[in-house]
Short mmCIF file of C-alpha atoms in Angstrom, two decimals:
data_model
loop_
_atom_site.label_atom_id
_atom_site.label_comp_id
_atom_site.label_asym_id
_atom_site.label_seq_id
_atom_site.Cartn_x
_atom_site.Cartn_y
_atom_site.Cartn_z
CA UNK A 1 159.35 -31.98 -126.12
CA UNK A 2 155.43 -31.41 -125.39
CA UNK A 3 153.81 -34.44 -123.82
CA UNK A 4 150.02 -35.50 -123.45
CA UNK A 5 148.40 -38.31 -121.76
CA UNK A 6 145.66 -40.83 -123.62
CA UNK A 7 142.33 -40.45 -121.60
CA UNK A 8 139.04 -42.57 -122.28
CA UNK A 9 135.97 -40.74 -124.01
CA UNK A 10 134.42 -39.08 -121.28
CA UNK A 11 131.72 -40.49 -122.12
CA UNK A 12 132.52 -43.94 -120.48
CA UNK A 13 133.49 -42.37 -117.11
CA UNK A 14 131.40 -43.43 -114.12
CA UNK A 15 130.95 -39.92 -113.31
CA UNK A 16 132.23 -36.36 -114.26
CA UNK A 17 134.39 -36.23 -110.93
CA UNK A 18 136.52 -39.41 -112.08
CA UNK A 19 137.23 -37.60 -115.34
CA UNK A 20 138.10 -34.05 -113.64
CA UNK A 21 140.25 -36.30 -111.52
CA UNK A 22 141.78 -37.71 -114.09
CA UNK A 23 142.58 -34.27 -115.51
CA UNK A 24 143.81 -32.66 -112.96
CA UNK A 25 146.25 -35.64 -112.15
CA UNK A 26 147.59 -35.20 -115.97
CA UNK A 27 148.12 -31.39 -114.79
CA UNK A 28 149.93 -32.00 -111.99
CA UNK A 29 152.27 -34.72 -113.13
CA UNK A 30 153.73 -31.65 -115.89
CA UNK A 31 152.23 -33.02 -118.90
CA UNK A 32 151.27 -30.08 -121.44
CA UNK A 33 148.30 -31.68 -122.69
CA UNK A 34 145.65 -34.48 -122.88
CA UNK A 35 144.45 -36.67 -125.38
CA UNK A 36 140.93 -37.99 -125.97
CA UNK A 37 139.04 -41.51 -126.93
CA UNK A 38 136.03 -40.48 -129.16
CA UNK A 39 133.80 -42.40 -130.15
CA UNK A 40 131.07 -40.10 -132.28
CA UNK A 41 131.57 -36.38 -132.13
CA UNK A 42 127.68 -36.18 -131.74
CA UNK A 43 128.23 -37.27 -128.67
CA UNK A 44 130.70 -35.33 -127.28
CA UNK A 45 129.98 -32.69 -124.66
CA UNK A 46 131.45 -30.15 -126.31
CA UNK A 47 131.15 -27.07 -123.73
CA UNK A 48 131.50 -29.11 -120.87
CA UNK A 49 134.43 -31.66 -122.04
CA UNK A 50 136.27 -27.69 -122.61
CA UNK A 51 135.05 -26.52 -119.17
CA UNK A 52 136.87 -29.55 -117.63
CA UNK A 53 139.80 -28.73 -119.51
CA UNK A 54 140.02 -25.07 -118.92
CA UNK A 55 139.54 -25.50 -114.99
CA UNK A 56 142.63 -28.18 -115.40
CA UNK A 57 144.73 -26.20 -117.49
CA UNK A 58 144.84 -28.22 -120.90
CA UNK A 59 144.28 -28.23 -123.57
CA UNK A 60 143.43 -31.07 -126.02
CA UNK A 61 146.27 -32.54 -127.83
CA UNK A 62 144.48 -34.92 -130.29
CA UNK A 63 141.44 -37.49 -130.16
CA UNK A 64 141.10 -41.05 -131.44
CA UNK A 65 138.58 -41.82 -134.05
CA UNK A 66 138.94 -45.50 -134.05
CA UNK A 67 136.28 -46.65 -131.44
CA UNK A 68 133.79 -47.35 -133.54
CA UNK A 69 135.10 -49.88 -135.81
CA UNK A 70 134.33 -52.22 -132.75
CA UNK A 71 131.35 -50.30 -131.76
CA UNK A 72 129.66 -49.67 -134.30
CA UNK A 73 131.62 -51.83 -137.49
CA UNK A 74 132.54 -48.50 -139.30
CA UNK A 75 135.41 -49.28 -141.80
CA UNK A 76 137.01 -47.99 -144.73
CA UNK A 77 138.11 -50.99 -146.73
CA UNK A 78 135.02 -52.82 -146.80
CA UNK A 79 133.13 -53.70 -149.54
CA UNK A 80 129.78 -52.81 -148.29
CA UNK A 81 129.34 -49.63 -150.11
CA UNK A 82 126.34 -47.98 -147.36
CA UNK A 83 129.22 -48.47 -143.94
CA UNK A 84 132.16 -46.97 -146.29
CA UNK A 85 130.42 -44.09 -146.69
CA UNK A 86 129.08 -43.64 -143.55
CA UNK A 87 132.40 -43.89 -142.23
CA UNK A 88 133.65 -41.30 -144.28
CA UNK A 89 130.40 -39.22 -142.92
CA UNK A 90 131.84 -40.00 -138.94
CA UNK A 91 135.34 -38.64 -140.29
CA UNK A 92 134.26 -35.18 -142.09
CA UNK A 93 132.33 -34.69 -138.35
CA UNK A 94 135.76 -35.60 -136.65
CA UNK A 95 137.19 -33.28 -138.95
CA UNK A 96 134.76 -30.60 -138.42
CA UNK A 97 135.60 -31.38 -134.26
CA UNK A 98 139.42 -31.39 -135.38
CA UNK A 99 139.35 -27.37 -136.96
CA UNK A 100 137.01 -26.07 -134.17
CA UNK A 101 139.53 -27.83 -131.44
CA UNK A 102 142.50 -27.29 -133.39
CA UNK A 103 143.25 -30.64 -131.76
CA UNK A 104 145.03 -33.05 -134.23
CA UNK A 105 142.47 -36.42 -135.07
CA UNK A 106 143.90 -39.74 -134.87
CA UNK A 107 142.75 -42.47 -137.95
CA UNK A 108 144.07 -45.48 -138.33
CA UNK A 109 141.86 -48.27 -136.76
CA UNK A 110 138.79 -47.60 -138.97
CA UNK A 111 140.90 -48.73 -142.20
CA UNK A 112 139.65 -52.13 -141.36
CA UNK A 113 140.91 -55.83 -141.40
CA UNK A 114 141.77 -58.26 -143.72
CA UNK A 115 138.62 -60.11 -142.89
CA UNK A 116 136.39 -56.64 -143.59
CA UNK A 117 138.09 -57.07 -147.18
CA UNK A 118 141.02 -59.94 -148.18
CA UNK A 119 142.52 -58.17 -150.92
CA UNK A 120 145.15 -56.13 -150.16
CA UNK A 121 145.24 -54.26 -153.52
CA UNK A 122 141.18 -53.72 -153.63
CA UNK A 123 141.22 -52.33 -150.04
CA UNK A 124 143.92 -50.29 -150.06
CA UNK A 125 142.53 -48.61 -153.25
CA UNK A 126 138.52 -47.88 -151.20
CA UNK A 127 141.05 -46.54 -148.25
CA UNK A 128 142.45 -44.32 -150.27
CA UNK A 129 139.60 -43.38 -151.99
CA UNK A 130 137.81 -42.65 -148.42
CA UNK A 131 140.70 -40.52 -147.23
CA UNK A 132 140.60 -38.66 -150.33
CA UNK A 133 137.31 -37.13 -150.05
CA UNK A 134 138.00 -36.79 -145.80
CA UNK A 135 141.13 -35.30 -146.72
CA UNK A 136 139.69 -32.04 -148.91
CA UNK A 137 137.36 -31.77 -146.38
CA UNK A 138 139.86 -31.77 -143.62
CA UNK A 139 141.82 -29.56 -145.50
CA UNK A 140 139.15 -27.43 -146.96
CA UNK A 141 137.89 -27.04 -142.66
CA UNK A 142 141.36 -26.59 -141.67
CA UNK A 143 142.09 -29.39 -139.92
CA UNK A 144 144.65 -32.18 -139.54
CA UNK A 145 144.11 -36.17 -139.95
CA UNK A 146 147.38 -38.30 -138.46
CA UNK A 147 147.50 -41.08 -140.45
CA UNK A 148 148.60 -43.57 -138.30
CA UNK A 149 150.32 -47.21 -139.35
CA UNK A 150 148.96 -49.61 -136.95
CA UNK A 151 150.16 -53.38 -136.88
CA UNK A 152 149.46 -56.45 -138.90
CA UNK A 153 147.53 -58.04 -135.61
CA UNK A 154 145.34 -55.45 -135.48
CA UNK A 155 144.52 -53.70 -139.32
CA UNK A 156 145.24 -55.34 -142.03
CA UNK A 157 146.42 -52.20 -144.34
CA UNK A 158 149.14 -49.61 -144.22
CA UNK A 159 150.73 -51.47 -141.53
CA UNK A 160 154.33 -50.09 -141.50
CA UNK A 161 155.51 -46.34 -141.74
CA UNK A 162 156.68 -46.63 -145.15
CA UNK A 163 153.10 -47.66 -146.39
CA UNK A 164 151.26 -45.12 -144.74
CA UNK A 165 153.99 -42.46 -145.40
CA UNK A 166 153.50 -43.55 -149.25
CA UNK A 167 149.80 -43.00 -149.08
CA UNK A 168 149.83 -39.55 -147.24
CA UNK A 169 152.92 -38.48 -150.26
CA UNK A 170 150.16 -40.19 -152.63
CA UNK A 171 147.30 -38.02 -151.73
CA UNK A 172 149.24 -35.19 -150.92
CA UNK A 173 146.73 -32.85 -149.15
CA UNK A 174 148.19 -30.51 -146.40
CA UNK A 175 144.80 -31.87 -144.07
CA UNK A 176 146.85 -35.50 -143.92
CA UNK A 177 149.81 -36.08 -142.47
CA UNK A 178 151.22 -38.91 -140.68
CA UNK A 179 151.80 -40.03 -136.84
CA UNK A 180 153.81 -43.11 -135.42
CA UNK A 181 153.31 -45.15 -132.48
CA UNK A 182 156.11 -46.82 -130.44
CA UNK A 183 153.90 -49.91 -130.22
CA UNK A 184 153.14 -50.37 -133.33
CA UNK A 185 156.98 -49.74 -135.09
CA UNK A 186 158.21 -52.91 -132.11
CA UNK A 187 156.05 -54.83 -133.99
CA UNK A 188 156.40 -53.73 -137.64
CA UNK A 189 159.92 -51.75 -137.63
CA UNK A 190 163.37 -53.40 -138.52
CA UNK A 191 164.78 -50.44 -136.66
CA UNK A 192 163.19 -47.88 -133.90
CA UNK A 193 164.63 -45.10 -135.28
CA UNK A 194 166.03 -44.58 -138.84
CA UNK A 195 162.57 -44.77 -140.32
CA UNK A 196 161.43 -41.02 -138.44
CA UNK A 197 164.30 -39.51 -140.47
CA UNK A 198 162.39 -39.85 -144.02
CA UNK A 199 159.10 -39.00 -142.32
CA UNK A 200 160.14 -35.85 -140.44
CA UNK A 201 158.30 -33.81 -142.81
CA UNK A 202 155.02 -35.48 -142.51
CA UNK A 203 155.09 -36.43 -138.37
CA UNK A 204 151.90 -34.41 -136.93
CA UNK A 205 151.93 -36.60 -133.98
CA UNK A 206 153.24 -39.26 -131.95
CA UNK A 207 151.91 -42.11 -129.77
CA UNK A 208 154.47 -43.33 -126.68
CA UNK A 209 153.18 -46.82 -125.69
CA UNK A 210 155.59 -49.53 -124.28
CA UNK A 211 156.29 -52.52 -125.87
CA UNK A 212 153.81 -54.44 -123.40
CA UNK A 213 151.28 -51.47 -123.60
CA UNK A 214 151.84 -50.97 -119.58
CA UNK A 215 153.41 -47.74 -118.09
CA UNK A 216 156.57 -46.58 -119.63
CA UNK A 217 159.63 -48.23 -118.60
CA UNK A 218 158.05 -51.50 -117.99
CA UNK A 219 158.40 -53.11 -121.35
CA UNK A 220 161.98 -52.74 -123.60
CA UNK A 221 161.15 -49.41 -125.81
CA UNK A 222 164.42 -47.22 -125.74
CA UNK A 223 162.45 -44.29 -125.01
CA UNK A 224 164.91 -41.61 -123.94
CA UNK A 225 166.90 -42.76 -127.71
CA UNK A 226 163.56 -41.99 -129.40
CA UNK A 227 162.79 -38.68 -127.53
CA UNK A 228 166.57 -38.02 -128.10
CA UNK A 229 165.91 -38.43 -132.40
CA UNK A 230 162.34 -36.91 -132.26
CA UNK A 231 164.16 -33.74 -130.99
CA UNK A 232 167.10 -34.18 -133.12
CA UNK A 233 165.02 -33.51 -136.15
CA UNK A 234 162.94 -30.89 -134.56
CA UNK A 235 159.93 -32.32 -133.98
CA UNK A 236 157.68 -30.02 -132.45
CA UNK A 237 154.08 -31.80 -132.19
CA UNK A 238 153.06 -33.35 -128.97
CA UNK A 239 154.27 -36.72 -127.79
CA UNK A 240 150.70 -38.62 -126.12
CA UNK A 241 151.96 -41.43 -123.29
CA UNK A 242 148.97 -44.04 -123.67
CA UNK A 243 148.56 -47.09 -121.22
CA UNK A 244 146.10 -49.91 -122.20
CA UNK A 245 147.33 -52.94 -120.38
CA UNK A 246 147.59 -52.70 -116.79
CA UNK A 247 146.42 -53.39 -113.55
CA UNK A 248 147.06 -50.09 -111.74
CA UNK A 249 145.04 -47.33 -111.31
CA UNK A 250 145.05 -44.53 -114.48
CA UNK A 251 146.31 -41.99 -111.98
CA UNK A 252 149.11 -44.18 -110.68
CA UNK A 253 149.86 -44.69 -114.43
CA UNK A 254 149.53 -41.18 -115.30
CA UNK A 255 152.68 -40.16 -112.54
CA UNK A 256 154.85 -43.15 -113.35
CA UNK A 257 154.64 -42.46 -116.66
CA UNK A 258 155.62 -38.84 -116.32
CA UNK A 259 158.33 -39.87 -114.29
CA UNK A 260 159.85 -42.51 -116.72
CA UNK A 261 159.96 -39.09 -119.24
CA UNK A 262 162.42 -37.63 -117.38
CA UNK A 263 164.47 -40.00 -116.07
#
């Protein structure tokens, strides 16, 4: 199984040396990879985000795309017609970032909420839409969206892996696939592992993060089970540990998560 750790945009660092740091500690605790927060690939450093890397060893597993819903209110399901297609503007650039990377880019946040759009049925239909046109584009670039099912608290479409696994069969462009999280199927699953079965054809990529969104180990997520099936039907995309409520240190989060993988 390769792993990779969830890192902030670099961007938000207080300086460069935090974020080497930070790299270098993913190195040394044996993870294979890292995994980046972006918010706008304008304004990603490019040449020196892949200096940092290449002095630490790494290279980039995936990125996020889903920080500027709350940044910057871009969102798929709305029905403001100007922010829909800007959005789908930001994702053909994370797209673009995706094929020159060959990193693997996260979307799932920027669907938008119920209160961004109240109809299920009318959303659902301007998400797909969106993803439609991303999706040749992605495809057409040669890059690879993770469609990810994120929780009713927190989007208010495609919450469970059978919904988003029906839209990604729907569309059916080799540029979308779909990723799980551990988080999100405690909340949304009946079960934490039969539904990967039907999906092993479609998993790009997988999000680790305990129950209680703290370091691995802390919270009830049978993690060594899920590894256990993941590798049972021979998964081979990288496995990104993310932490994103705790009090301790990233670094100290970064080795006792790494240890909790192989115990």
């Amino acid at each position: 199984m390769k792993f990779s750790y969830v890192l902030p945009d670099p961007a938000l660092y207080r300086n460069w040396d935090e974020f080497t740091g930070d790299l270098a500690g993913v190195k040394a605790a044996g993870y294979q990879a890292a995994e980046l927060q972006i918010a706008d690939p304008r304004a990603f450093d490019q040449a020196r985000v892949k200096a940092a890397l290449d002095q630490a060893g790494l290279p980039l597993a995936a990125f996020q795309t889903g920080a500027s819903y709350t940044t910057h209110g871009n969102c798929l399901c709305t029905a403001d017609t100007a922010v829909r297609e800007r959005t789908v503007t930001l994702l053909k650039r994370f797209a673009d970032l995706a094929a020159a990377w060959g990193a693997v880019m996260v979307v799932g946040s920027l669907q938008g909420r119920l209160k961004d759009e109240p109809d299920r049925d009318t959303g659902s239909a301007r998400i797909a839409e969106a993803l439609t046109e991303v999706g040749r584009h992605a495809t057409a670039a040669g890059a690879v969206i993770a469609f990810e099912p994120v929780n009713h608290g927190e989007i208010g479409f495609h919450n469970t892996i059978a919904e988003a696994a029906g839209l990604v069969r729907r569309l059916n462009q080799p540029g979308i696939r779909l990723m799980v999280d551990s988080f999100h199927m405690n909340i949304e699953e009946q079960d934490m592992l039969a539904p990967l079965a039907g999906v092993r054809d479609l998993l790009a990529h997988v999000h680790l993060s305990e129950t209680n969104r703290d370091v691995l180990g802390t919270g009830h997520w049978p993690t060594a089970a899920f590894l256990a099936e993941l590798e049972r039907l021979g998964y081979g995309g990288f496995c990104s540990v993310g932490v994103y409520n705790t009090r301790l240190p990233r670094r100290t989060c970064i080795t006792r998560c790494a240890a909790a993988l192989h115990t």
